[in-house]
Amino acid sequence: MNYLWGGMMLLGIVYGACTGHMQEITDAVISSSREAVSLCISMSGVLALWCGLMEIARDTGLIDRLSAAMSPVITFLFPSIPKNHPSREYLSTNIIANILGLGWAATPAGLKAMESLSELEEERRRGKGIKAQPKGFASNEMCTFLIINISSLQLIPINIIAYRSQYGSLNPTAIVGPGIVETALSTAVAVIFCKCIDRTHAP
């Protein structure tokens, strides 16, 4: 991605220089930089608010109760993960945060879930006497989690609402209804795909 974006920027600058539009490029760089800083400040406030609420929910035990309620869903999506494994809590927290539209707040739990799933795969392979996979190998559960995370059912797309409000939308929350329908469909497709792949690769 770094090469892709870098190449696009370089191509645009070279094209602008060759066509005599360097002044427009300079103006765009300055205005875009100013806008990026303003957006980052605005979104950092939103992020701080919702991350703080997630921590409060964790301290009050709400996350634990929601995780317990999510247990049947986690078992359905990841049937091979032991019921007492710590990755289940991380998975539940990440999915709950995504459902609430707190994509940024879901990231720490998602990273912890990936680390925990990687450790689980290593434990399994050691238990079976199988050579460890090279670094960067993704287990079946890790792939399933990534697909579910990308599809991400959202009831309240907080981040998108904040973006729309930042850019002057007259009705920032108009995205809620279409967002629920779209993410519900994408999540359903993701779950069906993962289950079909699991069945195809079942021993």
XYZ file of C-alpha atoms in Angstrom:
203
model
C 0.000 0.000 0.000
C 2.882 2.375 0.727
C 4.244 1.839 -2.780
C 0.764 2.236 -4.286
C -0.025 5.524 -2.556
C 3.512 6.818 -3.022
C 3.385 5.990 -6.730
C 0.022 7.721 -7.167
C 1.266 10.870 -5.436
C 4.491 10.910 -7.440
C 2.598 10.367 -10.682
C 0.244 13.233 -9.870
C 3.092 15.597 -9.054
C 4.997 14.708 -12.225
C 1.855 15.075 -14.350
C 1.076 18.451 -12.739
C 4.628 19.667 -13.355
C 4.518 18.577 -16.994
C 1.162 20.277 -17.613
C 1.981 23.522 -15.813
C -0.257 23.040 -12.768
C 2.350 23.188 -9.991
C 0.549 26.103 -8.317
C -2.646 24.041 -8.049
C -0.645 21.127 -6.638
C 0.974 23.381 -4.027
C -2.411 24.820 -3.022
C -3.901 21.328 -2.783
C -1.020 20.100 -0.590
C -1.404 23.023 1.812
C -5.209 22.827 2.046
C -5.196 19.034 2.359
C -2.601 19.167 5.130
C -4.665 21.693 7.034
C -7.807 19.619 6.572
C -6.032 16.413 7.641
C -4.838 17.986 10.898
C -8.326 19.328 11.626
C -9.913 15.954 10.925
C -7.401 14.124 13.125
C -8.114 16.470 16.032
C -11.875 16.030 15.635
C -11.687 12.235 15.335
C -9.261 11.929 18.245
C -11.959 13.423 20.449
C -14.494 10.886 19.219
C -11.978 8.084 19.695
C -11.111 9.213 23.231
C -14.798 9.374 24.170
C -15.710 5.900 22.959
C -12.508 4.235 24.148
C -13.208 5.751 27.556
C -16.752 4.405 27.512
C -15.422 0.971 26.573
C -13.051 1.067 29.557
C -15.912 2.101 31.854
C -18.009 -0.742 30.473
C -15.128 -3.134 31.122
C -14.607 -1.913 34.700
C -18.312 -2.167 35.530
C -18.489 -5.730 34.223
C -20.738 -4.866 31.271
C -18.206 -6.196 28.769
C -17.999 -9.472 30.703
C -21.777 -9.858 30.614
C -21.923 -9.040 26.928
C -19.057 -11.466 26.277
C -20.971 -14.190 28.109
C -24.011 -13.426 25.975
C -21.796 -13.648 22.889
C -20.495 -17.092 23.879
C -22.934 -19.064 21.649
C -22.015 -16.851 18.698
C -18.283 -17.322 19.305
C -18.785 -21.089 19.627
C -20.690 -21.145 16.333
C -18.107 -19.075 14.483
C -15.040 -20.686 16.079
C -16.054 -24.202 17.165
C -12.461 -25.402 17.577
C -11.501 -22.785 20.183
C -11.668 -24.211 23.743
C -14.365 -22.641 25.899
C -11.898 -21.438 28.529
C -9.389 -19.957 26.086
C -8.622 -16.216 26.602
C -9.026 -15.483 22.891
C -12.788 -15.819 23.291
C -12.937 -12.676 25.437
C -10.880 -10.698 22.936
C -13.020 -11.946 20.060
C -16.218 -11.012 21.894
C -14.941 -7.553 22.809
C -13.860 -6.859 19.241
C -17.153 -8.015 17.725
C -19.201 -6.039 20.272
C -17.198 -2.870 19.603
C -17.641 -3.310 15.854
C -21.389 -3.870 16.223
C -21.582 -0.598 18.150
C -19.643 1.100 15.357
C -16.534 1.701 17.474
C -14.062 0.504 14.873
C -11.057 2.243 16.411
C -11.926 1.061 19.908
C -12.188 -2.481 18.531
C -8.621 -2.489 17.209
C -6.767 -3.263 20.485
C -9.035 -6.234 21.201
C -8.626 -7.404 17.601
C -4.834 -7.350 17.864
C -4.971 -9.236 21.162
C -7.321 -11.782 19.585
C -4.923 -12.364 16.698
C -1.993 -12.854 19.079
C -3.996 -15.256 21.212
C -5.172 -17.255 18.187
C -1.592 -17.475 16.933
C -0.477 -18.845 20.314
C -3.353 -21.337 20.257
C -2.265 -22.615 16.841
C 1.319 -23.018 18.052
C 0.128 -24.959 21.106
C -1.905 -27.281 18.904
C 0.994 -27.960 16.582
C 3.362 -28.624 19.468
C 0.809 -30.983 21.001
C 0.623 -32.933 17.746
C 4.383 -32.896 17.285
C 4.069 -30.845 14.094
C 6.726 -28.356 13.073
C 5.786 -24.754 13.827
C 4.593 -22.663 10.919
C 6.795 -19.777 9.724
C 6.104 -16.308 11.093
C 3.151 -14.694 9.370
C 1.162 -17.923 8.953
C -2.568 -17.449 9.552
C -4.583 -20.263 11.099
C -8.148 -21.092 10.074
C -9.547 -19.226 13.086
C -7.424 -16.168 12.302
C -8.701 -16.079 8.713
C -12.298 -16.480 9.886
C -11.878 -13.679 12.411
C -10.357 -11.389 9.799
C -13.222 -12.007 7.372
C -15.876 -11.461 10.056
C -14.044 -8.348 11.239
C -13.940 -6.876 7.736
C -17.640 -7.545 7.109
C -18.414 -6.088 10.572
C -22.117 -5.803 11.351
C -22.721 -2.262 12.663
C -25.808 -0.940 14.381
C -24.475 2.587 14.919
C -21.624 3.612 12.569
C -20.143 6.175 14.949
C -17.038 6.875 12.875
C -18.952 7.481 9.634
C -21.432 9.725 11.431
C -18.497 11.724 12.829
C -16.932 12.018 9.361
C -20.225 13.166 7.833
C -20.712 15.717 10.600
C -17.142 16.989 10.158
C -17.727 17.593 6.443
C -20.993 19.444 6.919
C -23.650 16.818 6.214
C -27.174 18.115 6.864
C -28.201 14.737 8.267
C -25.141 12.785 9.482
C -27.238 9.950 10.923
C -29.002 9.210 7.609
C -26.398 6.487 7.068
C -27.648 4.381 10.000
C -30.467 2.526 8.198
C -28.575 1.715 4.983
C -25.503 0.865 7.070
C -27.381 -1.731 9.120
C -28.790 -3.382 5.984
C -25.454 -3.378 4.145
C -23.350 -4.652 7.043
C -25.943 -7.300 7.947
C -25.812 -8.637 4.387
C -22.016 -8.510 4.232
C -21.726 -10.288 7.581
C -24.184 -12.986 6.503
C -22.191 -13.570 3.321
C -18.964 -13.676 5.354
C -20.342 -16.264 7.785
C -21.691 -18.449 4.964
C -18.358 -18.230 3.139
C -16.364 -19.177 6.252
C -18.629 -22.135 7.006
C -18.400 -23.369 3.420
C -14.596 -23.138 3.507
C -14.527 -24.948 6.869
C -16.642 -27.747 5.435
C -14.476 -27.967 2.314
C -11.281 -28.298 4.353
C -12.726 -30.531 7.072
C -10.648 -33.696 7.625
